PDB file of C-alpha atoms in Angstrom:
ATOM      1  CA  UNK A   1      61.197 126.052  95.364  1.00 91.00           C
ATOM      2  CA  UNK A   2      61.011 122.313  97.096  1.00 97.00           C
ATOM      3  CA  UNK A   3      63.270 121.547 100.251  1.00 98.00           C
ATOM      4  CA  UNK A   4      66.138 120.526  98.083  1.00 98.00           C
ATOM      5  CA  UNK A   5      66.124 123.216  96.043  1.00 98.00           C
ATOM      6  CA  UNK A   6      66.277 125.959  99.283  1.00 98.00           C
ATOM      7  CA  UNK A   7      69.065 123.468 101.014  1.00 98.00           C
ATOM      8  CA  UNK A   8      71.256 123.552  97.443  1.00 98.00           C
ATOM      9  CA  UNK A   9      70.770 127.100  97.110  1.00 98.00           C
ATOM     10  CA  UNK A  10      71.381 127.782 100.980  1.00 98.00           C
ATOM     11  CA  UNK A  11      74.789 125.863 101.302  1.00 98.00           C
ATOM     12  CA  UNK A  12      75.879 127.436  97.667  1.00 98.00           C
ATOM     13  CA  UNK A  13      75.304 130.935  99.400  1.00 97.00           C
ATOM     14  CA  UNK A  14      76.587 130.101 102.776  1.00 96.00           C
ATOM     15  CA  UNK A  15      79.863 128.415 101.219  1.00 95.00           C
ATOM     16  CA  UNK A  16      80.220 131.762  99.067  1.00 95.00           C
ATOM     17  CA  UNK A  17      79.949 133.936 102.655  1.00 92.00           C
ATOM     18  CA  UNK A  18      76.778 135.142 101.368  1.00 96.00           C
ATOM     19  CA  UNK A  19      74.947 134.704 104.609  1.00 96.00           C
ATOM     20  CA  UNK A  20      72.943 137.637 105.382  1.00 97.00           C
ATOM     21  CA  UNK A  21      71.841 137.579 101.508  1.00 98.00           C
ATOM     22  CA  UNK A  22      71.176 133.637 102.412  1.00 98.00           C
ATOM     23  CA  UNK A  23      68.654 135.255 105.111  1.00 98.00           C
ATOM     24  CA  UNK A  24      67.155 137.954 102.656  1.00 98.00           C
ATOM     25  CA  UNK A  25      66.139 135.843  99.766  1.00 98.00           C
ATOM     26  CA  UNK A  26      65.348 131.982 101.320  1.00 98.00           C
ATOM     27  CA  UNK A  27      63.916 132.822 104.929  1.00 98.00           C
ATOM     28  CA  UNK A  28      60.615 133.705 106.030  1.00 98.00           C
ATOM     29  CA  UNK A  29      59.429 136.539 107.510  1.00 98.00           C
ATOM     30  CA  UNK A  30      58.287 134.854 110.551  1.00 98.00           C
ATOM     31  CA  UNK A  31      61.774 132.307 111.040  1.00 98.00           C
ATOM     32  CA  UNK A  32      62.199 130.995 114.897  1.00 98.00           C
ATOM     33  CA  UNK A  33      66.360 130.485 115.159  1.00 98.00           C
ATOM     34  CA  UNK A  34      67.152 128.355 118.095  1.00 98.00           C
ATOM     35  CA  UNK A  35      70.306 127.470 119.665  1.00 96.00           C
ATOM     36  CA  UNK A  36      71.446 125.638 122.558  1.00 95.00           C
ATOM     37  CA  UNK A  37      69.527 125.973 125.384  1.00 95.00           C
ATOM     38  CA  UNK A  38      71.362 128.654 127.484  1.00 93.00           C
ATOM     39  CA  UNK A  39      73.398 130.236 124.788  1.00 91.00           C
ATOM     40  CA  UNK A  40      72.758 134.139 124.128  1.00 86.00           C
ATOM     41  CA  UNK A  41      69.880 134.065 121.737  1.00 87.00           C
ATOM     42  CA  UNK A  42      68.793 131.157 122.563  1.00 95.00           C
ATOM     43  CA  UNK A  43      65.401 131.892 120.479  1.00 98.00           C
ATOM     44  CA  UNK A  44      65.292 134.481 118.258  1.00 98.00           C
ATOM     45  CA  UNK A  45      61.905 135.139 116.431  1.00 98.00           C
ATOM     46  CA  UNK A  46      61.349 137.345 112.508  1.00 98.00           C
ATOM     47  CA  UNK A  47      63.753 137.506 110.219  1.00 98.00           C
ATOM     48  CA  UNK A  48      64.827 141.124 110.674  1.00 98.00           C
ATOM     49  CA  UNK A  49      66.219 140.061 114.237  1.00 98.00           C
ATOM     50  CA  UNK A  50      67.754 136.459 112.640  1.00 98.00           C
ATOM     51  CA  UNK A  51      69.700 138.669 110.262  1.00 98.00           C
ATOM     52  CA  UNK A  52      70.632 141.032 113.107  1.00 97.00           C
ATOM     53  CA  UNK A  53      71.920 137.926 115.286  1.00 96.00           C
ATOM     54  CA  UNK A  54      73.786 136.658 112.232  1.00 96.00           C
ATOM     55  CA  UNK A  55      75.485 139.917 111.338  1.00 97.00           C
ATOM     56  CA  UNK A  56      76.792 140.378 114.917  1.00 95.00           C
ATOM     57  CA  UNK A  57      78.320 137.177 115.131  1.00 94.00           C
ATOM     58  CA  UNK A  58      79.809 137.768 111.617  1.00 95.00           C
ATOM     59  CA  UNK A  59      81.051 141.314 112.932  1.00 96.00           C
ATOM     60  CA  UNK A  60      82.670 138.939 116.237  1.00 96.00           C
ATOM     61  CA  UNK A  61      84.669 136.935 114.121  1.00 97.00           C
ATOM     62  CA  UNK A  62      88.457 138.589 113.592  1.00 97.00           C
ATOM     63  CA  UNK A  63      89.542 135.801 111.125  1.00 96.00           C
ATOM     64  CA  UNK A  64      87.757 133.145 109.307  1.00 95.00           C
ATOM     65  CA  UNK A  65      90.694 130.224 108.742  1.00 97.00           C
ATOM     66  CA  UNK A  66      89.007 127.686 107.660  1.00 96.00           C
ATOM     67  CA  UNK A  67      85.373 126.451 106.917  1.00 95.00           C
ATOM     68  CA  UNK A  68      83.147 123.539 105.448  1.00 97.00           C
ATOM     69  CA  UNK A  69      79.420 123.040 104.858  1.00 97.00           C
ATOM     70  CA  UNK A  70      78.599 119.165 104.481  1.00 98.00           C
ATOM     71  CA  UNK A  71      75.848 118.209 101.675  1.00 98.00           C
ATOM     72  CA  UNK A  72      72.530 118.685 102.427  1.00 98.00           C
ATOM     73  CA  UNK A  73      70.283 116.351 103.824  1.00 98.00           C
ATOM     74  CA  UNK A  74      66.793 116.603 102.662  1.00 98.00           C
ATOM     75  CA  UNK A  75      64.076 114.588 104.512  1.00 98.00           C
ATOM     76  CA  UNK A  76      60.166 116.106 103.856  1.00 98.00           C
ATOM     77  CA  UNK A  77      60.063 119.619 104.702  1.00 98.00           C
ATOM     78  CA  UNK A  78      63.851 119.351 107.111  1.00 98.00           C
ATOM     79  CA  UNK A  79      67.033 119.508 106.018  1.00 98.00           C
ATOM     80  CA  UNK A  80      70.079 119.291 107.651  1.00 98.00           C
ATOM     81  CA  UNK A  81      74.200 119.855 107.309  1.00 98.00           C
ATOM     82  CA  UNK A  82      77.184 119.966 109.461  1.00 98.00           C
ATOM     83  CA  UNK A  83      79.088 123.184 109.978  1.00 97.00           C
ATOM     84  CA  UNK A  84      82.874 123.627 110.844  1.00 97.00           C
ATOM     85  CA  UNK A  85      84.423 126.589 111.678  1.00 95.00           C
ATOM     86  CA  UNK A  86      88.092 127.415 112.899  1.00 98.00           C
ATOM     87  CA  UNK A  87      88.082 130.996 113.915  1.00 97.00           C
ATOM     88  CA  UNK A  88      89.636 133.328 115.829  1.00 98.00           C
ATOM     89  CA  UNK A  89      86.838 135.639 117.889  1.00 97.00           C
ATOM     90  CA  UNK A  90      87.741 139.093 118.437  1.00 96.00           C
ATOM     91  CA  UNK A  91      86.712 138.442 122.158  1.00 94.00           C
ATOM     92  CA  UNK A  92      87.259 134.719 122.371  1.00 93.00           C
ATOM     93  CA  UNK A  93      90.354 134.019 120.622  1.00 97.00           C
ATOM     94  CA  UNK A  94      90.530 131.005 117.968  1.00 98.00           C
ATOM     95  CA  UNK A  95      87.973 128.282 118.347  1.00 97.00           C
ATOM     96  CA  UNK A  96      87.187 125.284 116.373  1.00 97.00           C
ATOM     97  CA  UNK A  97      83.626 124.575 116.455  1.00 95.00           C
ATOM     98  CA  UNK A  98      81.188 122.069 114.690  1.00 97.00           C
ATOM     99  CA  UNK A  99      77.837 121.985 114.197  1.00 97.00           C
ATOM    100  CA  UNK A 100      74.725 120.344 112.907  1.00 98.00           C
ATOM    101  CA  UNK A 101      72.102 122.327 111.961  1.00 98.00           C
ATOM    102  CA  UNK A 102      68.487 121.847 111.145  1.00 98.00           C
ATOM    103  CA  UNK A 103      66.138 123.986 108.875  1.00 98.00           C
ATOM    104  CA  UNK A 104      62.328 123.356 108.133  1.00 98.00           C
ATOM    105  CA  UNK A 105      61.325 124.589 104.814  1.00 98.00           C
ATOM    106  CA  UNK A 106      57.302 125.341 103.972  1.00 98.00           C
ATOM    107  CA  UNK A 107      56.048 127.183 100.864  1.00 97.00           C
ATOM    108  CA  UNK A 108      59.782 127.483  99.501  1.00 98.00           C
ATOM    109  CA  UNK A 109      61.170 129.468 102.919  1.00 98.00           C
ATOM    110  CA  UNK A 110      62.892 127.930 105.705  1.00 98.00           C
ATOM    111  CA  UNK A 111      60.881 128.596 108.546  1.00 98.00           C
ATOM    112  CA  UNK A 112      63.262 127.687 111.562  1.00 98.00           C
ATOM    113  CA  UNK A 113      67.021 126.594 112.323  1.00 98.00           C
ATOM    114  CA  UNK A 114      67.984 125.157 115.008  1.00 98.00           C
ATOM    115  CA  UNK A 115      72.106 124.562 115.613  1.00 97.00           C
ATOM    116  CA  UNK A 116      73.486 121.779 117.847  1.00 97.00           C
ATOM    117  CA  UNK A 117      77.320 122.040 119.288  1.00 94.00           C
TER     118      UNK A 117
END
């Protein structure tokens, strides 16, 4: 699968709240997930822990109110889409929170994300 093919197939998954099956079938085994510098988990390495990090902040989330994934945008192996979330943590309370994340994509897999906020 080209770039635009795992970044259709990745927001169609992530829109349905398929995201640990998003991990499962379009990441490779060797992904490097990167967020903000200073944020828990700042760099998380293999897709087994990616999953793991995913699923717990699924598990934090009390209440999902509303959500949108912007259409990809595919450059060479990168693509990249805009995230919004309005959400009420079990911990945290409701937040609003928006995002742009990147993913590099090589033999068909995405390789790494990295999420800006």
């Amino acid at each position: 699968m080209n770039t635009w093919g795992v970044a259709k197939k990745w927001k169609e998954m992530c829109e349905k709240g398929n995201n640990l099956d998003c991990i499962n079938e379009l990441y490779a085994e060797n992904v490097v997930s990167r967020e903000m510098p200073g944020m828990p988990g700042e760099v998380v390495t293999g897709k087994q822990n990616v999953w793991q990090k995913s699923k717990e902040w699924i598990d934090s989330v009390e209440d999902i109110h509303a959500s949108s994934i912007s259409n990809p945008l595919v450059a060479g192996n990168f693509f990249t889409a805009k995230m919004d979330y309005d959400c009420t943590f079990k911990d945290k309370g409701r937040q609003k929170i928006q995002e742009v994340c990147v993913y590099e994509v090589i033999e068909g897999k995405i390789t790494s994300e990295q999420y800006f906020y």
